Coordinates of C-alpha atoms and ligand atoms in Angstrom, one line a residue:
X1 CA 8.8 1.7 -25.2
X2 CA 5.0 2.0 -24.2
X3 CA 2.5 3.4 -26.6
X4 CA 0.1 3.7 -23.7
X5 CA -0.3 7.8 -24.6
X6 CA -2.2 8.7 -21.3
X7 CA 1.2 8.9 -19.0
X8 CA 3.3 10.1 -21.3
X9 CA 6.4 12.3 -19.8
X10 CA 5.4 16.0 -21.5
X11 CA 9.3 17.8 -19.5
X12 CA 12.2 16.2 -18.7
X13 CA 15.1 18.2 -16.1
X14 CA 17.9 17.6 -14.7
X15 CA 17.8 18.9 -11.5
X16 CA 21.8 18.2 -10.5
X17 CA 23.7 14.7 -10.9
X18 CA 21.7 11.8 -11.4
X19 CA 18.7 13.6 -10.2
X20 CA 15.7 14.1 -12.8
X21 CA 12.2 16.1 -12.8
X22 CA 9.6 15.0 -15.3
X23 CA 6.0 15.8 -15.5
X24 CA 3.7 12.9 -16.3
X25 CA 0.2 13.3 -18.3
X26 CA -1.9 11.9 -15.8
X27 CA -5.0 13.7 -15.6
X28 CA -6.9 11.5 -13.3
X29 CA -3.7 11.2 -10.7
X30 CA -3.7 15.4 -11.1
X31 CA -7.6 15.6 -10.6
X32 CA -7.7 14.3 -7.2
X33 CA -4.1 14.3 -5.2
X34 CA -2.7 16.2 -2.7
X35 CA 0.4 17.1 -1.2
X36 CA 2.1 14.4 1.2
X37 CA 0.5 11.2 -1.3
X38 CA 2.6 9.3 -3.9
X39 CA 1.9 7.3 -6.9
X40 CA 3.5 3.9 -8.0
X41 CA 5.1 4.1 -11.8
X42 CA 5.9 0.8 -13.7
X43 CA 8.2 2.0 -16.9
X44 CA 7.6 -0.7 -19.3
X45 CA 6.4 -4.5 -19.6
X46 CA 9.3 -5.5 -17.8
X47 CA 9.7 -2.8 -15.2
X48 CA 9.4 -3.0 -11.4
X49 CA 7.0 -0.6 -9.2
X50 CA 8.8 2.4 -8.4
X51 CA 7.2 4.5 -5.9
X52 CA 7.5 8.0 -6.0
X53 CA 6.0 10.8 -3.4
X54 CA 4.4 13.5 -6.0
X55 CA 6.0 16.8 -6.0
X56 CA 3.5 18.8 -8.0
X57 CA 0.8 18.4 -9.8
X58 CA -1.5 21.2 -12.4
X59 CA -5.1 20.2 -12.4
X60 CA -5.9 22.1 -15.1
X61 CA -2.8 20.7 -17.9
X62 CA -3.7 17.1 -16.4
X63 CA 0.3 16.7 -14.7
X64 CA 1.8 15.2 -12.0
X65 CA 5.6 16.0 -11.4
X66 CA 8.1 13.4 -10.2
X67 CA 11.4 13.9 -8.6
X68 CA 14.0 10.7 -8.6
X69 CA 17.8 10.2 -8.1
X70 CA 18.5 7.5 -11.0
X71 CA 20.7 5.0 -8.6
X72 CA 19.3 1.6 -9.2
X73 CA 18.7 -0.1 -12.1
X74 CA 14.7 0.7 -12.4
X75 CA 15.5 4.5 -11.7
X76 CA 19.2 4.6 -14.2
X77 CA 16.3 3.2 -17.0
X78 CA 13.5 6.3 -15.9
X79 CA 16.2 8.5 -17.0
X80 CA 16.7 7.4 -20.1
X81 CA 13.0 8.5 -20.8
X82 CA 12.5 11.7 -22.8
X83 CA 9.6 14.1 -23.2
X84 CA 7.1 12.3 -25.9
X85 CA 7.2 8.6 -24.6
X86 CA 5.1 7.1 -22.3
X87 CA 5.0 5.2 -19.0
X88 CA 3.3 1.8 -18.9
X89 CA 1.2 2.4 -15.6
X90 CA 0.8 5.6 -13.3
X91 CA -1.1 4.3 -10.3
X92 CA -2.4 6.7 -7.9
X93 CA -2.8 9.0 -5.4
X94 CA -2.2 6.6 -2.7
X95 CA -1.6 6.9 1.1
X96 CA -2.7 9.8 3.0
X97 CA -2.8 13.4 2.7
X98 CA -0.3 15.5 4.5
X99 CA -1.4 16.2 8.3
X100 CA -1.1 19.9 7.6
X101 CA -3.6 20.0 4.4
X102 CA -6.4 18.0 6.2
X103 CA -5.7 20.5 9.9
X104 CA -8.4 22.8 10.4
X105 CA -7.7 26.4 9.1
X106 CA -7.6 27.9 12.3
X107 CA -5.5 25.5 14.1
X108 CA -2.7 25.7 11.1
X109 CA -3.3 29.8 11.4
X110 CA -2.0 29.3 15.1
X111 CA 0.9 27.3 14.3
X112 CA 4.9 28.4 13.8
X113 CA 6.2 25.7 10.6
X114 CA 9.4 24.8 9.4
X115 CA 10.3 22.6 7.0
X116 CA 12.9 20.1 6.7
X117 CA 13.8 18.8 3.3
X118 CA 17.0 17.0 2.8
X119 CA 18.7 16.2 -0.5
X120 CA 16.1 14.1 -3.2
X121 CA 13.7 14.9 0.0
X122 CA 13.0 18.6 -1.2
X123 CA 10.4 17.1 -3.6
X124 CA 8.1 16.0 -1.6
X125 CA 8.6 18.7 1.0
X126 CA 7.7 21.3 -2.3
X127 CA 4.1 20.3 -3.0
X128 CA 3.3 21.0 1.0
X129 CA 5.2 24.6 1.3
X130 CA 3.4 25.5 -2.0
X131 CA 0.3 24.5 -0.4
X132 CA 0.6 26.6 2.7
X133 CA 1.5 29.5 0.5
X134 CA -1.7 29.5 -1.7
X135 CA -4.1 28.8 1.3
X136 CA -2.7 31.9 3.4
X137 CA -0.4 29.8 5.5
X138 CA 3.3 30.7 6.1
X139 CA 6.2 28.2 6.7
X140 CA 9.7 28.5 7.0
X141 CA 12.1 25.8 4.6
X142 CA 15.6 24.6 5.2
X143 CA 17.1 22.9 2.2
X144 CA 20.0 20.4 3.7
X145 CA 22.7 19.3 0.7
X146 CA 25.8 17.6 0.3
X147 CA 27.4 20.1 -1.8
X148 CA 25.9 22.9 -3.8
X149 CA 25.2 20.7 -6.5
X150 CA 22.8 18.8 -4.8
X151 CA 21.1 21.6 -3.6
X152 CA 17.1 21.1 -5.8
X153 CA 13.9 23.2 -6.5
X154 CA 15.6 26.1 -4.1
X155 CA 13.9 28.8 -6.6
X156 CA 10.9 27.3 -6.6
X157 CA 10.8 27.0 -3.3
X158 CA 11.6 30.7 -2.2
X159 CA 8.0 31.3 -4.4
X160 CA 6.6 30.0 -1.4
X161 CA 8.4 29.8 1.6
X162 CA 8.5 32.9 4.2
X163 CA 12.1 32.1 4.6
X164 CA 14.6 29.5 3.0
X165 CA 17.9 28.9 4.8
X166 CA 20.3 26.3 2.8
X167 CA 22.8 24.3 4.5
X168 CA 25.8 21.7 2.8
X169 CA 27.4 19.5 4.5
X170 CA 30.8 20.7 3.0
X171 CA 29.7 24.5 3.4
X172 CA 30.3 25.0 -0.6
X173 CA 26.9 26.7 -0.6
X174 CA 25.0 28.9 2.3
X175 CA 25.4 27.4 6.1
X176 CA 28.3 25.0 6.5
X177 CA 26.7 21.6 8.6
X178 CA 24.0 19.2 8.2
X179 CA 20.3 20.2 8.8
X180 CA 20.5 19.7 12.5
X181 CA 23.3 22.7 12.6
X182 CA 20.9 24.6 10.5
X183 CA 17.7 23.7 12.9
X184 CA 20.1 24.6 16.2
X185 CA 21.0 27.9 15.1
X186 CA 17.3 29.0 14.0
X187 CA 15.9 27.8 17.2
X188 CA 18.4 28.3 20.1
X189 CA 20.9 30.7 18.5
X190 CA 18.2 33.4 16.6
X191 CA 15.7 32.2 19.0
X192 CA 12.8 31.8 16.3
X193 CA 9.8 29.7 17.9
X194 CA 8.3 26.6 16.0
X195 CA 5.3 24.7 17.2
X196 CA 5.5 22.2 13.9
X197 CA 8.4 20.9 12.3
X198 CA 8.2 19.0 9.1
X199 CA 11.6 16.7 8.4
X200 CA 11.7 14.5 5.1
X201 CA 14.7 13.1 4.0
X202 CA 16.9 10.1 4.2
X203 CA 15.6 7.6 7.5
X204 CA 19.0 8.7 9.0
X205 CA 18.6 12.0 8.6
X206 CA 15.0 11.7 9.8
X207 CA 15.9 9.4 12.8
X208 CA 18.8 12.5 14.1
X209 CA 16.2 15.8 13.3
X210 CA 13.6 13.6 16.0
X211 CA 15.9 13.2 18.0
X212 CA 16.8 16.9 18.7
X213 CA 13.7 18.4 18.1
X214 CA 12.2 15.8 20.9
X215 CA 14.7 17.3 22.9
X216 CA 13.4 20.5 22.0
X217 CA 10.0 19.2 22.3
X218 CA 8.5 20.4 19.1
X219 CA 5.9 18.0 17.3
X220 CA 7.8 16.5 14.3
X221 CA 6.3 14.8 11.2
X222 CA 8.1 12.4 8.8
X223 CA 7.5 10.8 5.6
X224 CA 8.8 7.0 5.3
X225 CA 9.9 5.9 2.4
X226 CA 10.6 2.0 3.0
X227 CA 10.3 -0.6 0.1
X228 CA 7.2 -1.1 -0.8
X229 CA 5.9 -3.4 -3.1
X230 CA 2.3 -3.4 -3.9
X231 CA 1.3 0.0 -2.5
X232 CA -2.4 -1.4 -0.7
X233 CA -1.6 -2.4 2.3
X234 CA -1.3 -6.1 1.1
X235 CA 2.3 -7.6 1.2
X236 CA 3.5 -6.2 4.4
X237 CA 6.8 -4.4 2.6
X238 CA 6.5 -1.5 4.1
X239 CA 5.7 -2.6 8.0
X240 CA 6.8 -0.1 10.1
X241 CA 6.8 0.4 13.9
X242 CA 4.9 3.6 15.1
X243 CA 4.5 3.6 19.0
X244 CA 3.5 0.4 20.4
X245 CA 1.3 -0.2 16.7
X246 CA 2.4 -2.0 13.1
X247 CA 1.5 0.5 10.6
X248 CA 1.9 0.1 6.9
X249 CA 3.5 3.5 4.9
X250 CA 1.6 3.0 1.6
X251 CA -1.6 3.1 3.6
X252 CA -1.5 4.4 7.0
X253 CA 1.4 6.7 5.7
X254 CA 3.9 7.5 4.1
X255 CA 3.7 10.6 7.3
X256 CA 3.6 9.5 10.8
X257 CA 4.7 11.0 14.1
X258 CA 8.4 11.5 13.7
X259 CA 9.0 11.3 17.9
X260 CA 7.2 7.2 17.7
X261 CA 8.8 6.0 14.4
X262 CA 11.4 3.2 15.4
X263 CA 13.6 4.5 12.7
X264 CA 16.4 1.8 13.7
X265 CA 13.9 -1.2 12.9
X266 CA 13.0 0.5 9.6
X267 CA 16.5 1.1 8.5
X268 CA 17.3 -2.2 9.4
X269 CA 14.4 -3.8 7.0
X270 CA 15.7 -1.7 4.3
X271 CA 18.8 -3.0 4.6
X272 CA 17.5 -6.7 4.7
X273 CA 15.3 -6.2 1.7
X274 CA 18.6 -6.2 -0.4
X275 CA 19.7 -9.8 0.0
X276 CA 18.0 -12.5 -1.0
X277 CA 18.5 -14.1 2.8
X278 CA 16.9 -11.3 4.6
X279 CA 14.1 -11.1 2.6
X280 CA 13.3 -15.0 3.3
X281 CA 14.2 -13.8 7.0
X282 CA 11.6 -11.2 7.5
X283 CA 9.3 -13.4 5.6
X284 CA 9.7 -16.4 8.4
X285 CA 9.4 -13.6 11.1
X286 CA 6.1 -11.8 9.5
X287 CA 4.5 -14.5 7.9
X288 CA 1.2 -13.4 8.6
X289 CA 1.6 -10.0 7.5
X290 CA 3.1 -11.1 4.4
X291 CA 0.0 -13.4 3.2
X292 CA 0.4 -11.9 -0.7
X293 CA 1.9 -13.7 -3.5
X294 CA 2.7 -10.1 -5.1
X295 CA 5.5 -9.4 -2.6
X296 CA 8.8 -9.9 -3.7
X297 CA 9.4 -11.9 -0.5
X298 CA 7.4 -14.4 -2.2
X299 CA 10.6 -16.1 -4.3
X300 CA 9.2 -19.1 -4.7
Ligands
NAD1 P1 22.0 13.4 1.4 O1 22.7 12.2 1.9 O2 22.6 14.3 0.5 O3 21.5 14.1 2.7 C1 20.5 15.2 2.7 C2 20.6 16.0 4.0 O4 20.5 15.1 5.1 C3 21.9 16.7 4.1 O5 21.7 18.0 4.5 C4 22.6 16.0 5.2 O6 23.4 16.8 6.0 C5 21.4 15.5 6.0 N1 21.8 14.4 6.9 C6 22.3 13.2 6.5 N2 22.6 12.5 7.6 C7 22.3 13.2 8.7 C8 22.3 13.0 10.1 N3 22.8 11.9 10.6 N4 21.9 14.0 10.9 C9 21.5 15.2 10.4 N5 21.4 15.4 9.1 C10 21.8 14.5 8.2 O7 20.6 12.9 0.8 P2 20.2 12.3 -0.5 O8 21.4 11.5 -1.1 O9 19.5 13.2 -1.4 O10 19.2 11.2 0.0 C11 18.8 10.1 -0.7 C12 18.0 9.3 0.3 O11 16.8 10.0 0.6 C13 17.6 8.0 -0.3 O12 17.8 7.0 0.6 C14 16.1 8.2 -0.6 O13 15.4 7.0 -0.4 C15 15.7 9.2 0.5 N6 14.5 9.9 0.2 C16 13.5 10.0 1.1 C17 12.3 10.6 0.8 C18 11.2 10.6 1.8 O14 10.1 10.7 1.4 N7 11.5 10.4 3.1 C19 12.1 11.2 -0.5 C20 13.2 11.2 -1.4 C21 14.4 10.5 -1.0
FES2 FE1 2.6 -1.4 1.8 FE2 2.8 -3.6 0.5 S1 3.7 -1.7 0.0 S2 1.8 -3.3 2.4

């Protein structure tokens, strides 16, 4: 492995089945990111750019912590990393701060929050509700699950969330349902008002918490996570549709307006990226917006 010492991996957890928290020496990453940007983590000479939202980060120790789920072959090989090696390349912050860090004071003073963070999504949902907690800001956090061994960072979250209300799909830990039940019975059964509501999760997930909260009309922000590739904005991986506009996650993003994301069009692409023949397919459709060699639509 690497002997590049300046990202070297200083804890290693596991956080429940297949899912892994390290912090990463990375001082200059931890000097200037914020919550809601990400960073782009190549393992070795060999290894392909994994992009990870951040979760945390300590200015003064110089660390970024990383959340992952070890499911495909570049993540089942971050695992086998232990505290004292080193990753090959760290790159980041990139894309945008969260909306809520950069609103004015005031305005976020004036607003109800709840968070939405399913499954591996608590991570990046962490770094914001720890945020709001050490600027004076309160928010509200449900943590959606499978089962209670999926539930993450829960502990660590009640630090800085007002309230955290934990829901599994099989009911073998707090509310039985998904995190729609859980949004339905804050909102119309205990009647608690939200102006803001926060959702980041899987795309299916994210796609069903807009639809209900545009029903109950309250503003709803997503982070995307689709494939990307070179992180600048440059191969057109990570082309979304937002509205009636192409926007690009890794720059425009990852967070966009939850209520104009065409989540079906995204979920679709994700799916394509994973053959060989859709790849070449979104290639012949985008062409233009794919005019970098780095992509890994380039096959040729
Ligand atoms: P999961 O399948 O365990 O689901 C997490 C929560 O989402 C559960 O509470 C579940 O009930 C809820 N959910 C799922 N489908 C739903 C629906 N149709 N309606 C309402 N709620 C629904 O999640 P997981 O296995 O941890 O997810 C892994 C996925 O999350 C991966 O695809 C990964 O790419 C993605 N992810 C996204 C982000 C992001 O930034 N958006 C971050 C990390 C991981
Ligand atoms: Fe966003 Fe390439 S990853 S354009």
């Amino acid at each position: 492995m690497t002997e590049n010492h300046e990202y070297t991996i200083t804890k290693k957890i596991k956080l429940a089945n297949s899912i892994y928290l390290m912090d990463i020496k990375a001082p200059r990453v931890a000097a200037h990111c914020y919550p809601g940007q990400f960073i782009i983590l190549i393992a070795d000479e060999k290894g392909e750019r994994i992009p990870l939202t951040i979760c945390d980060y300590d200015r003064e120790e110089g660390t970024v912590t990383i959340v992952f789920q070890a499911l495909g072959s570049s993540t089942k090989l971050l695992a086998d990393y232990e505290v004292g090696e080193a990753f090959r390349d760290f790159t980041g912050p990139l894309g945008q701060i969260s909306e809520l860090v950069k609103m004015p004071g005031e305005e976020l003073r004036s607003k109800k929050v709840l968070f939405v963070a399913g499954g591996v999504g608590t991570a990046p949902v962490y770094p914001q509700v720890k945020w709001m907690k050490e600027n004076g800001f309160e928010a509200d956090c449900i943590i959606g699950a499978r089962s209670k061994e999926f539930v993450i960072l829960e502990e660590q979250m009640k630090r800085y969330a007002k309230n955290v209300y934990v829901t599994t799909d099989d009911g073998s830990y707090g509310m039985k349902g998904n995190v729609n039940d859980a949004i339905k019975h804050l909102i119309i059964d205990k009647k608690h008002n939200y102006d803001i509501i926060v959702a980041i999760g899987p795309m299916i997930m994210m796609k069903f918490v807009c639809i209900l909260t545009k029903e109950l009309g309250i503003k709803t922000i997503v982070s995307m996570n689709p494939i990307m590739v070179d992180g600048t904005g440059m191969c057109g991986a990570c082309r979304l549709t937002i509205g009636d506009e192409i926007k690009f996650a890794c720059v425009d993003g990852p967070e966009f307006d939850g209520h104009l994301v065409n989540f079906d069009e995204a979920m679709k692409r994700l799916s394509m990226y994973k053959t060989v023949e859709g790849k070449k397919l979104l290639r012949e459709r985008e062409g233009d917006t794919h005019h970098h060699k780095g992509c890994e639509c380039h096959d040729e």
